[in-house]
Short mmCIF file of C-alpha atoms in Angstrom, two decimals:
data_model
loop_
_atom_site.label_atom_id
_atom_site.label_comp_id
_atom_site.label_asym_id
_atom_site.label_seq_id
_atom_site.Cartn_x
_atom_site.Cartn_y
_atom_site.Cartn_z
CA UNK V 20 113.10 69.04 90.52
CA UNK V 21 115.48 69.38 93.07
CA UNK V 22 114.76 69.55 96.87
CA UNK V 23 114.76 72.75 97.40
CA UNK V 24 112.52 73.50 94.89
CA UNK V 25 110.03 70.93 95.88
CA UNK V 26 109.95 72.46 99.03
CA UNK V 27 109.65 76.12 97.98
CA UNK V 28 106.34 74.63 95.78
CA UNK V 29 105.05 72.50 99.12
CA UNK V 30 105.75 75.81 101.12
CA UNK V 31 103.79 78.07 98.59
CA UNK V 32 100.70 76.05 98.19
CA UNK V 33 100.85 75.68 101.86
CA UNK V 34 101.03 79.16 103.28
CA UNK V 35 98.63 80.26 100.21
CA UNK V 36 95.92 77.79 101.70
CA UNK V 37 96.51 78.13 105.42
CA UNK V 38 98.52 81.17 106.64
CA UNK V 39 101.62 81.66 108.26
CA UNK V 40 100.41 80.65 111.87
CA UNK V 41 98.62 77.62 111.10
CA UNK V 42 100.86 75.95 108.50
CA UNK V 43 102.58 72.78 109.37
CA UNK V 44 106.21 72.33 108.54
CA UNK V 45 105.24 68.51 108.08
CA UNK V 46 102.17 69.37 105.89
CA UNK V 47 105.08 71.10 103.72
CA UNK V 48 107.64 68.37 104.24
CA UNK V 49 104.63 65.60 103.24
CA UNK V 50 104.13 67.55 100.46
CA UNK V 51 107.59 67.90 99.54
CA UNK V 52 108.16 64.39 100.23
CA UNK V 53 111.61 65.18 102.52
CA UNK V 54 111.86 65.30 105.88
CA UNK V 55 112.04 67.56 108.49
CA UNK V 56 115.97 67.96 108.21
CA UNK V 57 115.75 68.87 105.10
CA UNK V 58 113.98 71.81 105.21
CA UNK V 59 116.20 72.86 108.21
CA UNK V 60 119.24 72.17 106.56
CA UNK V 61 117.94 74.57 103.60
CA UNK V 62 116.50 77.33 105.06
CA UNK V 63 116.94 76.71 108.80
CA UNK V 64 113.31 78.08 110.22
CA UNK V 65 109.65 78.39 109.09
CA UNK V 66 110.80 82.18 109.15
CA UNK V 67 113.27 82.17 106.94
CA UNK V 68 111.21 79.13 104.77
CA UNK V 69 108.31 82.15 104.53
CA UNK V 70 110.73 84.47 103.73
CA UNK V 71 112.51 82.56 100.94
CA UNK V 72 108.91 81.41 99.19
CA UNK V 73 107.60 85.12 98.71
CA UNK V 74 111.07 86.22 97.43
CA UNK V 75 111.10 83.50 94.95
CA UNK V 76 108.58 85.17 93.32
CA UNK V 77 108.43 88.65 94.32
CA UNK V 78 112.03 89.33 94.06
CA UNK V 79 111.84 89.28 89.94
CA UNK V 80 108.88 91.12 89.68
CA UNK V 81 110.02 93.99 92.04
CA UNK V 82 113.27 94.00 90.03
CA UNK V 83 111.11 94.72 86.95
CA UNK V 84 108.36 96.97 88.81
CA UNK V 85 111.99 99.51 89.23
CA UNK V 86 113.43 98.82 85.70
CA UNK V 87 110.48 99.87 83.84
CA UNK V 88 110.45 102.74 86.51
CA UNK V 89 114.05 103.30 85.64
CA UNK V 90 112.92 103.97 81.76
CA UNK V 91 109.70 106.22 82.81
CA UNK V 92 111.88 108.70 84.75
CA UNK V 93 115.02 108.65 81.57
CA UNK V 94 112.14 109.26 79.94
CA UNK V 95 110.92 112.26 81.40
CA UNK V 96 114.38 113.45 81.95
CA UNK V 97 114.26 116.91 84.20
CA UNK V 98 110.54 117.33 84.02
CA UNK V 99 108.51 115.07 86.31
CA UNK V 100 107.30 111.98 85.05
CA UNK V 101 103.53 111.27 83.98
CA UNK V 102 101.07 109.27 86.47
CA UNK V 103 100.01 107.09 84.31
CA UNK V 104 103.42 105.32 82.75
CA UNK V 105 104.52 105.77 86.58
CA UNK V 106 101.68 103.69 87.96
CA UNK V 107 101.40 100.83 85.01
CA UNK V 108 105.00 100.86 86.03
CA UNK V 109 104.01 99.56 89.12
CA UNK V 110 101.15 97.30 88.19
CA UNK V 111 102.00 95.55 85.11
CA UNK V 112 104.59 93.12 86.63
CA UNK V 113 102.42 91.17 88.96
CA UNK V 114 99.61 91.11 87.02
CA UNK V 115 101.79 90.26 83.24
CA UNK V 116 103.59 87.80 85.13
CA UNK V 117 101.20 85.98 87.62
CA UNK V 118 99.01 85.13 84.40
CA UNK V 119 101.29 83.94 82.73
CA UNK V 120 101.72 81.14 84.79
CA UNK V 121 97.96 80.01 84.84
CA UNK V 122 97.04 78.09 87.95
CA UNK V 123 100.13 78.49 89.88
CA UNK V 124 99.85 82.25 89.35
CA UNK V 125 96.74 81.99 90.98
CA UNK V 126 97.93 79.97 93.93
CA UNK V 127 100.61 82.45 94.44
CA UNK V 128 98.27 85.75 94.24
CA UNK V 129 96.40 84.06 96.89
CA UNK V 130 99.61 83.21 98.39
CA UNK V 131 100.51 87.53 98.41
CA UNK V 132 97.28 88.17 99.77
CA UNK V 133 97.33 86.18 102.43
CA UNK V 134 100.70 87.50 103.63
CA UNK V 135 99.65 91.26 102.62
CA UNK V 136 96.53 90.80 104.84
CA UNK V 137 97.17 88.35 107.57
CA UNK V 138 98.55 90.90 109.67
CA UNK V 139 101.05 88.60 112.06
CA UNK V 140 104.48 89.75 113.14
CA UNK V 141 106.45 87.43 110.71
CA UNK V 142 104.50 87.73 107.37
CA UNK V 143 104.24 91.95 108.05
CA UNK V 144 108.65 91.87 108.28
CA UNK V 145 108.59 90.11 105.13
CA UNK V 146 106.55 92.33 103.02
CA UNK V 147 108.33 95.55 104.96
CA UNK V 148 111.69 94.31 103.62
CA UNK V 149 110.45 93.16 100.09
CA UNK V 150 109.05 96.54 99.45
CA UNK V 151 110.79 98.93 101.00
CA UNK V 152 112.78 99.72 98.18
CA UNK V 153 110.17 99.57 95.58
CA UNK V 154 107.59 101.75 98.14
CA UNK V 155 110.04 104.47 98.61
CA UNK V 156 111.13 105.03 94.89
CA UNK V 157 107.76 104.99 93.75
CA UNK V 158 106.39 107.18 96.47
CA UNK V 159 108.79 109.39 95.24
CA UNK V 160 108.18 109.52 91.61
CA UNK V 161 104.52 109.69 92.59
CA UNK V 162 105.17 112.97 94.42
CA UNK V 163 106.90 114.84 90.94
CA UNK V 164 104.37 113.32 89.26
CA UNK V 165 101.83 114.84 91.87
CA UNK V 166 103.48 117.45 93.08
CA UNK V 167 100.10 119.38 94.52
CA UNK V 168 99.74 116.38 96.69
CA UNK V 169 101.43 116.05 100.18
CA UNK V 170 103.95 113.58 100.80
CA UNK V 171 101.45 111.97 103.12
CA UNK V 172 98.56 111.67 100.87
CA UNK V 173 100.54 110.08 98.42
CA UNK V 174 101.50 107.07 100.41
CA UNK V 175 98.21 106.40 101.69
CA UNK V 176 96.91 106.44 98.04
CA UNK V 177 99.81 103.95 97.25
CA UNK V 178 98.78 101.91 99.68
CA UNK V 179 94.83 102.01 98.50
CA UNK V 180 96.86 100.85 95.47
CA UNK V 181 98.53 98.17 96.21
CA UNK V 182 95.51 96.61 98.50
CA UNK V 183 92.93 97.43 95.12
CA UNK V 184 96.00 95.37 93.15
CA UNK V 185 96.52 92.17 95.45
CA UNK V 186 92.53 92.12 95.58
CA UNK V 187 92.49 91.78 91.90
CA UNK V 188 95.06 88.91 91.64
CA UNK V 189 93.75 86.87 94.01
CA UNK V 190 89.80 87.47 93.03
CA UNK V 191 89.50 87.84 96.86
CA UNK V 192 86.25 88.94 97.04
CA UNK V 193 84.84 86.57 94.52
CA UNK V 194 82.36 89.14 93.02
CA UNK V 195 81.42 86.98 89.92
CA UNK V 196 80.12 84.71 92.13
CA UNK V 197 77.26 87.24 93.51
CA UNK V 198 77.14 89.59 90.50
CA UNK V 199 73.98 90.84 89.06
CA UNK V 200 75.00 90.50 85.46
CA UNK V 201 77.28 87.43 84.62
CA UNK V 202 81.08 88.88 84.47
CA UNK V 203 83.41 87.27 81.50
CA UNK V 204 86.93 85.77 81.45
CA UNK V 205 88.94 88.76 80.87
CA UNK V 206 93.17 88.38 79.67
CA UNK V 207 95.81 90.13 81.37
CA UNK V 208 96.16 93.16 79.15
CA UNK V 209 92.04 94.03 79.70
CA UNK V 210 92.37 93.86 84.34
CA UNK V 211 95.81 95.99 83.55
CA UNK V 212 93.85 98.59 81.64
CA UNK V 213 91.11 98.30 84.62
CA UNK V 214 92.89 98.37 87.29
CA UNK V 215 95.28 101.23 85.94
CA UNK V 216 92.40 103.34 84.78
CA UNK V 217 91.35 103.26 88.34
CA UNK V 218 93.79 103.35 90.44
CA UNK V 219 95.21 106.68 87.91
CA UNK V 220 91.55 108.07 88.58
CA UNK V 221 92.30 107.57 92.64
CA UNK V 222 95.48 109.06 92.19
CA UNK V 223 94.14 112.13 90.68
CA UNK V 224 91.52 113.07 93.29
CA UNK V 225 91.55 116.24 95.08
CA UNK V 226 92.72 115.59 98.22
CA UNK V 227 90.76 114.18 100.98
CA UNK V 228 88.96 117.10 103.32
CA UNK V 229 88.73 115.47 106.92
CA UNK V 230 85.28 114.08 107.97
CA UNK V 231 84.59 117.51 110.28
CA UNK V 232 85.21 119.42 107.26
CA UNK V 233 82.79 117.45 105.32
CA UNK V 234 80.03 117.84 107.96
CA UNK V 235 80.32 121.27 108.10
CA UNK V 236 80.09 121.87 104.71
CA UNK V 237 76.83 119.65 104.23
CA UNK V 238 75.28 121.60 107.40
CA UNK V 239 76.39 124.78 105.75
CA UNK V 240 74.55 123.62 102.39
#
């Protein structure tokens, strides 16, 4: 493996386990067994080190997540495209693709996660820019495919989405650990029907009546 590569993999298991802020570039260089000039001579910053590890791996799946989008909407031709084909669109490639690679895919779901929901200035940029792209052509295709549903609506539901998604792939909230009733091994193709069948059942809802409204309606019942 070359050096770059090696550390890419230091960098990945690194941020997956401790977060932007608190990783050390000489935990990663350690790791990597280089040194420090190495990793500046490559990719110049922690930044841009962040920046190259998630597009290592998001980069390929986001360029299938808008191919297979690509063939929905030929598809369909003039008449909007279904939900459903739209969505798995959309959540096939992460999920196909992360479990396919076994124990690194997991490192690298939690690796997502922890840049989808750390929240600081660096990690937000980098999702903004990997997804920008991918966000606003599926947003779109989501709105022919929903067309009773405001433009608004639509995005937040995305965005319920993609946080019920990255909490799938990296088992974030453990739930087999606490579960009443023991939970099996599942493959790939069964937590892509899951998570499609509900996320296409979100989708779907009427749309949201504002909390007032609700209140209202209950003292009115």
């Amino acid at each position: 493996m070359d050096t770059k590569a090696r550390i890419l993999d230091a960098a990945e298991a690194t941020f997956a386990q401790e977060g932007f802020d608190r990783a050390s570039l000489r935990v990663i260089t350690a790791r990597a067994g280089v040194n420090l000039a190495a990793v500046h001579y490559h990719f110049g910053s922690k930044e841009a080190l962040l920046e190259a590890t998630v597009r290592r791996r998001l980069d390929p799946v986001n360029r299938e997540r808008l191919e297979r989008l690509d063939a929905v909407e030929a598809a369909a031709g003039a008449a909007a495209p279904a939900l459903e084909p739209v969505l798995e669109a959309f959540l096939a490639p992460p999920i196909l693709a992360l479990a396919a690679l076994g124990e690194r895919g997991r490192l690298i779901a939690h690796l997502i996660a922890r840049v989808y929901f750390e929240g600081g200035v660096e990690p937000r940029r980098v999702l903004v820019e990997q997804f920008r792209e991918v966000v606003q052509r599926f947003a779109g295709a989501l709105g022919r495919a929903l067309p009773q549903l405001p433009p608004e609506e639509i995005l937040r539901r995305l965005q319920y989405g993609i946080g019920v998604m990255t909490h799938v792939l990296a088992d974030a909230p453990q739930i087999h650990r606490i579960a009443p009733v023991p939970l099996a091994e599942e493959d790939a193709e069964t937590t892509l029907a899951r998570v499609l069948a509900f996320v296409t059942a979100g989708m779907q809802a009427p749309a949201a009546r504002p909390r007032a409204s609700v209140a209202r309606a209950s003292a009115a019942r």
